[in-house]
Coordinates of C-alpha atoms and ligand atoms in Angstrom, one line a residue:
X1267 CA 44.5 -58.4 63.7
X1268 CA 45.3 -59.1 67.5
X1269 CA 41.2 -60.6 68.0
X1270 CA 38.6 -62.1 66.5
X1271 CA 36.8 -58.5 67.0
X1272 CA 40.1 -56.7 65.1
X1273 CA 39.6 -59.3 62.7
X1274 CA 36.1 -58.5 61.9
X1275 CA 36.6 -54.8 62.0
X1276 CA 39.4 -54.9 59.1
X1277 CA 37.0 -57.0 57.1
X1278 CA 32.8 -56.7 56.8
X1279 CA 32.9 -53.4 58.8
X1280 CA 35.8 -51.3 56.7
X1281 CA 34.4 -52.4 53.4
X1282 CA 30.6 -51.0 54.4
X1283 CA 32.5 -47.9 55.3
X1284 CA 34.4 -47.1 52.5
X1285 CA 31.6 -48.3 50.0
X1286 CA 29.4 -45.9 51.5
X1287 CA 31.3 -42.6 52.1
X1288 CA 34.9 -42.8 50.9
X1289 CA 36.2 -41.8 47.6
X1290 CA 36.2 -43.4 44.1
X1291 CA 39.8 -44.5 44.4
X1292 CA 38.9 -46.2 47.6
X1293 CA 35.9 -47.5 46.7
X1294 CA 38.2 -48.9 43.0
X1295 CA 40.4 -51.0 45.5
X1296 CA 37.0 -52.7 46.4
X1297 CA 36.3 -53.5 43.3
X1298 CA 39.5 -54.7 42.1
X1299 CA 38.8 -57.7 44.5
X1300 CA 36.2 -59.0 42.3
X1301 CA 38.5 -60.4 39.7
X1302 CA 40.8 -61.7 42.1
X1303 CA 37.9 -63.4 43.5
X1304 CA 36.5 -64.7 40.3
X1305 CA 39.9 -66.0 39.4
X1306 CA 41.0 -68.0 42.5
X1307 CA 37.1 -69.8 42.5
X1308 CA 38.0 -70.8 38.4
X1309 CA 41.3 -71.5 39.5
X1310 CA 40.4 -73.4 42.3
X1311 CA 42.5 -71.6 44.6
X1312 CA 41.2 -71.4 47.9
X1313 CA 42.3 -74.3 50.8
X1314 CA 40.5 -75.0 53.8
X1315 CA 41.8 -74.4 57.5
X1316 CA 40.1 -76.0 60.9
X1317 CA 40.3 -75.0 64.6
X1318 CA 39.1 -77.4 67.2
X1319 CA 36.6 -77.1 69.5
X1320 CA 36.9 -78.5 72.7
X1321 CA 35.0 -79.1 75.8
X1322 CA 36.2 -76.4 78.6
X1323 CA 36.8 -79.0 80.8
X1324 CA 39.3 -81.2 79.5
X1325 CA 40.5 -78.8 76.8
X1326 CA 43.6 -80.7 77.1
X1327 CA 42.4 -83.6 75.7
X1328 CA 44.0 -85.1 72.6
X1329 CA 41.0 -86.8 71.1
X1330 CA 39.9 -83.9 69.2
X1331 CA 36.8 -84.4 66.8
X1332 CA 34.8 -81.0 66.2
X1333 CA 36.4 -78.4 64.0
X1334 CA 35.6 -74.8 62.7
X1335 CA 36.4 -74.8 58.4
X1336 CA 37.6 -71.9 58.1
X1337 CA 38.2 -70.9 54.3
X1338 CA 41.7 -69.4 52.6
X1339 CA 42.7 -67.7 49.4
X1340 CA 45.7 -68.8 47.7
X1341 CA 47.3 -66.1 45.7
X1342 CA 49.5 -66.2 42.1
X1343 CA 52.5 -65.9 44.3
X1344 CA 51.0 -68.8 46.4
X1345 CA 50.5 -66.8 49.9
X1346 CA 47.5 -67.1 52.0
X1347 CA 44.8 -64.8 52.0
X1348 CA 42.6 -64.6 55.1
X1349 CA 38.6 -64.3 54.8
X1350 CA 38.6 -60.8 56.4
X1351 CA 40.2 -59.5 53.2
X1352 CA 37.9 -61.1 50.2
X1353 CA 35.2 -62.8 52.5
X1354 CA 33.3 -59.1 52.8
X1355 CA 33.9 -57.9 49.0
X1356 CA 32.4 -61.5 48.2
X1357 CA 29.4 -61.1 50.5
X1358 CA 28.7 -57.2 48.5
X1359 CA 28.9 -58.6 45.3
X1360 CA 27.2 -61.7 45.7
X1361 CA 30.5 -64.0 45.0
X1362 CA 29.9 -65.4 48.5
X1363 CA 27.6 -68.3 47.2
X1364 CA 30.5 -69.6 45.0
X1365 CA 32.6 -69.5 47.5
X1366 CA 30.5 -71.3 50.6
X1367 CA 29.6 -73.9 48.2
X1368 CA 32.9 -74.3 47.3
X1369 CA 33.6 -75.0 50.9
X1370 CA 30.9 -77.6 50.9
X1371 CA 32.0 -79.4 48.1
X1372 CA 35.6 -79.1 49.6
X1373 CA 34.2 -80.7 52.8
X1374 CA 31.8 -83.3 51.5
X1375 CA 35.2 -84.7 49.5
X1376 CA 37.2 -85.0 52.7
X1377 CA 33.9 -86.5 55.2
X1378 CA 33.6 -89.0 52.6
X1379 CA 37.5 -89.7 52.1
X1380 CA 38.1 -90.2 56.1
X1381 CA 34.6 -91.8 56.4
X1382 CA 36.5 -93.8 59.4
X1383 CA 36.6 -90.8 61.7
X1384 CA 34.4 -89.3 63.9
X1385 CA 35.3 -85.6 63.0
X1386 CA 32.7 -83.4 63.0
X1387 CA 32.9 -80.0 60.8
X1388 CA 31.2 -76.4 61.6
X1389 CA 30.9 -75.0 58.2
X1390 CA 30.3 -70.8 58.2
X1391 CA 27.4 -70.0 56.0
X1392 CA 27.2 -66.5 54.9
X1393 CA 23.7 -64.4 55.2
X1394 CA 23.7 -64.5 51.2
X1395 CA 24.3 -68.0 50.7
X1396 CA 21.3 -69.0 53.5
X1397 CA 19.1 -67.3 51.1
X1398 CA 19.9 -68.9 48.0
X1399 CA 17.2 -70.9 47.0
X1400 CA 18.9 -74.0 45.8
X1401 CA 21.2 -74.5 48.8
X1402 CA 19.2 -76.4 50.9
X1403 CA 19.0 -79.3 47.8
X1404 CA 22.4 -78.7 47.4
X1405 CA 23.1 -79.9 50.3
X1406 CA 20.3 -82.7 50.7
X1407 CA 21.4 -84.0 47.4
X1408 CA 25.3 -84.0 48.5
X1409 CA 24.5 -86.4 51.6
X1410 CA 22.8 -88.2 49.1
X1411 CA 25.6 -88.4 46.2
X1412 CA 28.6 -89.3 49.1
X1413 CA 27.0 -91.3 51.9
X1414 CA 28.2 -89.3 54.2
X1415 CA 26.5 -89.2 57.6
X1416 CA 24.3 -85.4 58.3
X1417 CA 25.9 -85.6 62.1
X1418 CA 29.3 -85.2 60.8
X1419 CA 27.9 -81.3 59.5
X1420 CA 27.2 -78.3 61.7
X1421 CA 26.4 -74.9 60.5
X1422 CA 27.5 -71.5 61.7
X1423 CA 24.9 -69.1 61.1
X1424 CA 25.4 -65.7 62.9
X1425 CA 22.5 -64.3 64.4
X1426 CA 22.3 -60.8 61.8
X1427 CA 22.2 -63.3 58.8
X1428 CA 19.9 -65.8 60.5
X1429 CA 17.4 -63.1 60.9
X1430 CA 17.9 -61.0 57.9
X1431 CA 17.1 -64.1 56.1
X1432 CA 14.4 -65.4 59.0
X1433 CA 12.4 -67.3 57.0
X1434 CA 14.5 -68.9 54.7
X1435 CA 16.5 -69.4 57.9
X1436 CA 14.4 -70.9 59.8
X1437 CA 13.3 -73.3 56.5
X1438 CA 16.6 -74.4 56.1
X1439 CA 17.1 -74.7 59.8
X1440 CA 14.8 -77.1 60.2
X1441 CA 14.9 -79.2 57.1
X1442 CA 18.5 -80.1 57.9
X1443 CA 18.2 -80.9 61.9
X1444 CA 16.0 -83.1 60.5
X1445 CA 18.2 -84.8 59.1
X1446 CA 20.6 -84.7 61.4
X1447 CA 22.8 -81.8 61.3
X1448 CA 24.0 -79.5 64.2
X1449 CA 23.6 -75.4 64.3
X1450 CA 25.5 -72.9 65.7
X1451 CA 24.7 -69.1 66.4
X1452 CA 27.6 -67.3 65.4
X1453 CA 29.3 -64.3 67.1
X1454 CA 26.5 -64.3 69.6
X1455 CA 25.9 -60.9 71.5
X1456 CA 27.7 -59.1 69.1
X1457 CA 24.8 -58.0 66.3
X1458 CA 22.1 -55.1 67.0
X1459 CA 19.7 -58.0 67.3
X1460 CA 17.1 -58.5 69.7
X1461 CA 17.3 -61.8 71.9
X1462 CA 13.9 -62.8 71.6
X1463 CA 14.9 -63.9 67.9
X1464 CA 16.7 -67.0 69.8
X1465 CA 14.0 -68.7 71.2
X1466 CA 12.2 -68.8 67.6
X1467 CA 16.2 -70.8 66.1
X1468 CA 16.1 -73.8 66.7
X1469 CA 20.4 -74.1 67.3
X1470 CA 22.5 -76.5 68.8
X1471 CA 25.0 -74.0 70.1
X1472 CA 25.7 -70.3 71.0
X1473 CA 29.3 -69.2 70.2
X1474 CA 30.0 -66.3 72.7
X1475 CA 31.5 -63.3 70.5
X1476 CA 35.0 -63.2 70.8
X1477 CA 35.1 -59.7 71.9
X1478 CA 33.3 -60.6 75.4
X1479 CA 36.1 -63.3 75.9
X1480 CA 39.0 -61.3 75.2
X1481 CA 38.1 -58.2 77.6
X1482 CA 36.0 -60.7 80.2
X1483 CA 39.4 -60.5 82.5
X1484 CA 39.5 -56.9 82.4
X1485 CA 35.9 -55.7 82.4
X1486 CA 33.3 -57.2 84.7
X1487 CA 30.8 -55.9 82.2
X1488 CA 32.3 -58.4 79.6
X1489 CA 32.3 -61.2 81.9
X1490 CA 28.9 -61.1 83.2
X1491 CA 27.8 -61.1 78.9
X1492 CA 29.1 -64.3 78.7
X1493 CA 28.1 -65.4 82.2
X1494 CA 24.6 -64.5 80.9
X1495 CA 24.7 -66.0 77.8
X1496 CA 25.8 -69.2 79.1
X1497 CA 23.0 -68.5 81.5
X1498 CA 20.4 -67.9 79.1
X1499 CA 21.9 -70.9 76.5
X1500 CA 21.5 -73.5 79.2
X1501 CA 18.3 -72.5 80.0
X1502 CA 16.9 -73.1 76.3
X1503 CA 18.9 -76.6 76.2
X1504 CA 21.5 -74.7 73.5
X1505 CA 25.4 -75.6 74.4
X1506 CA 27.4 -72.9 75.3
X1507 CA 31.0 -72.0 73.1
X1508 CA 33.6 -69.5 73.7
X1509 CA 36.0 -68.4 70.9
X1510 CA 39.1 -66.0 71.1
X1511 CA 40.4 -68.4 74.0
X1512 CA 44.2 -66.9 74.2
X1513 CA 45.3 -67.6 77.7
X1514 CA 45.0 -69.5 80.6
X1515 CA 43.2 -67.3 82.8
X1516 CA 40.4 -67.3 80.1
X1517 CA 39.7 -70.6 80.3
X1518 CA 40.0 -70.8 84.3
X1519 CA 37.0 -68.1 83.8
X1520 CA 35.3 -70.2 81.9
X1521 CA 35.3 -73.1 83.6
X1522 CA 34.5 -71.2 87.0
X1523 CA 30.8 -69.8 84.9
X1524 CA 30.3 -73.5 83.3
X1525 CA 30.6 -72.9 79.6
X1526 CA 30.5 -76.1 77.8
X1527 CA 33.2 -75.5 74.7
X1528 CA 35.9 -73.4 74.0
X1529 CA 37.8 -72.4 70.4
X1530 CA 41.2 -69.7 70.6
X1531 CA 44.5 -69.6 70.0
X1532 CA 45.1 -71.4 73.4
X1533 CA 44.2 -74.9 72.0
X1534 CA 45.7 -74.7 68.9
X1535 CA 45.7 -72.1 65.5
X1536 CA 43.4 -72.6 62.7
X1537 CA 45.6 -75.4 61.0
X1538 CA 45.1 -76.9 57.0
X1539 CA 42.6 -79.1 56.7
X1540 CA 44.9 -81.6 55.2
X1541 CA 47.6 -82.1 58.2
X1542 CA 44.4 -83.6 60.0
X1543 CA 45.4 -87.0 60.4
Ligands
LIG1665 P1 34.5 -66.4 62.6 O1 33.4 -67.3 62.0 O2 34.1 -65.6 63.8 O3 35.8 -67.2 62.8 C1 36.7 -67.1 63.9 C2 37.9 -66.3 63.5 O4 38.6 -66.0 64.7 C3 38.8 -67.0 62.5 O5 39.4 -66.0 61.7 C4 39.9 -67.6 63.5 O6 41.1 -67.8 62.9 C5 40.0 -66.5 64.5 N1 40.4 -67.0 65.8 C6 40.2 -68.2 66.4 N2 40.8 -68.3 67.6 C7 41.3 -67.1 67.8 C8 42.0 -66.5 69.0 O7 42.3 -67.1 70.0 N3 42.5 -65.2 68.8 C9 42.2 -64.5 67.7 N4 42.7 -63.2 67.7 N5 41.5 -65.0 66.6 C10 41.1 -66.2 66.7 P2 39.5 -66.1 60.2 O8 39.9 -67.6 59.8 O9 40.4 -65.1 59.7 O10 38.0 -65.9 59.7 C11 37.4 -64.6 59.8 C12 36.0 -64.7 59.4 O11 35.8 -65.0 58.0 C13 35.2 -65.7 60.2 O12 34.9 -65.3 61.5 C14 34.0 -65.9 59.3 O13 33.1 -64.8 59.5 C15 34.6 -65.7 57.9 N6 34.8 -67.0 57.3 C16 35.8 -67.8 57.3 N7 35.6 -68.9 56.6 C17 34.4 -68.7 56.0 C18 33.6 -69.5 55.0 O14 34.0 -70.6 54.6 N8 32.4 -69.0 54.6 C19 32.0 -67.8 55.1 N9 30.8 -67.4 54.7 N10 32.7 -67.0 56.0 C20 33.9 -67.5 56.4
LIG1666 CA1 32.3 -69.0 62.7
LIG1667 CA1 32.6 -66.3 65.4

């Protein structure tokens, strides 16, 4: 894909489509995902990427400390597979637990083994996964188990699984700010939702859909979304975040409407976790 939108569109939309009206063979290919994805989770092959987020203002700055996780397949052959390919078969047929948890045990091992740094980590949690019961304990008991500090976790929750799952949402919202974690709204403006679901979440931050960012040079429409929803973020004490950031004019924009963060291509590719030093 050429966006985060095209990126979306080849993964959660295409597989609703074809599961719903396309043929059998089609609908086979689906399937044939599952034991790929059961494999790599026994096999342990799936690696972790991060992006950084930084503040608009000085996004040249080289102290970097907040990442996106961003998960990876490893195949037989040992090529990467992006989420947009398995991430939306996992989330149908309930793999998507294993994986996220995976992700957090992946995470927890690194926090705790670079305990010296101040990185901080957004973690995407899938609508499934926020309404598995046990997760919250999960997660209490891992601080627990490693030490490691609740403000070096964030959470990127988008706003159709946040209120698809309100109330265990909300639950687990709130039990882990009080601990100390950070949330985001993810893909914000993008979902059928209505707004008045974002003064009941209690989040950190709004990520601006990347789809609003990429057309916002082009399309005054566009630009005046994420003007709003900067707008409207500030006014609820939420930070602001802009992803897709691909060029320089972007970010001018974005500095000229006073959104706090950005995340793109412009400030660096997703990148292993490992070659963080
Ligand atoms: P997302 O959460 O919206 O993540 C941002 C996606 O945009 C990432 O794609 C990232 O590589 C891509 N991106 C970042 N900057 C740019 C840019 O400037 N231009 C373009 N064109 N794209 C950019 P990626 O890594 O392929 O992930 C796709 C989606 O898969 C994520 O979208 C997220 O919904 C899901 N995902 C990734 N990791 C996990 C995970 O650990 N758990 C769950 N549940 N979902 C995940
Ligand atoms: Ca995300
Ligand atoms: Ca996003």
């Amino acid at each position: 894909g050429t966006s985060c939108a095209t990126a979306k569109e080849s993964g959660r939309n295409r597989i609703h489509f074809n599961y719903r009206s396309v043929e059998v063979a089609q609908r086979q290919s689906v399937a044939e995902w599952i034991p790929i994805i059961t494999d790599a989770l026994e096999e342990d092959r799936f690696v972790l990427y991060c992006q950084p987020i930084v503040p608009v203002t000085e996004s040249r700055a080289s102290k970097v400390r907040h990442y996106e996780v961003l998960v990876r397949m490893v195949d037989r052959q040992g090529e990467i597979v992006p989420p947009g390919k398995f991430i939306p078969v996992a989330e149908h047929y309930g793999l998507i637990e294993d994986i996220d948890r995976w992700v957090l045990n992946r995470i927890f091992d690194h926090l705790q083994h670079h305990s010296n740094k101040e990185q901080r980590f957004a973690v995407n949690l899938s609508g499934n996964t926020i309404s598995d019961e046990g997760l919250k304990d999960f997660i209490v008991n891992k601080f627990k188990s490693t030490g490691v500090s609740p403000q070096r976790l964030q959470f990127e929750l988008t706003e159709t699984a946040a209120i698809r799952h309100f109330d265990r949402a909300m639950d687990f919202i709130n039990a882990l700010k009080d601990l100390g974690c950070y949330f985001s709204l993810d893909d914000f403006g993008s979902g059928l939702s209505s707004l008045g679901y974002l003064k009941e979440l209690p989040v950190d931050y709004l990520k601006i859909d990347g789809s609003f960012i990429r057309n916002m040079e082009l399309n005054e429409v566009d630009y005046s979304m994420v003007s709003t929803i900067n707008h409207l973020g500030h006014i609820m004490g939420i930070s602001t975040i802009a992803e897709c950031v691909e060029n320089s004019s972007q970010l001018s924009m974005l500095q000229e409407i006073g959104v706090d963060y950005a995340q793109g291509f412009l400030i660096a590719r997703p990148m292993p976790l490992d070659n963080l030093r």
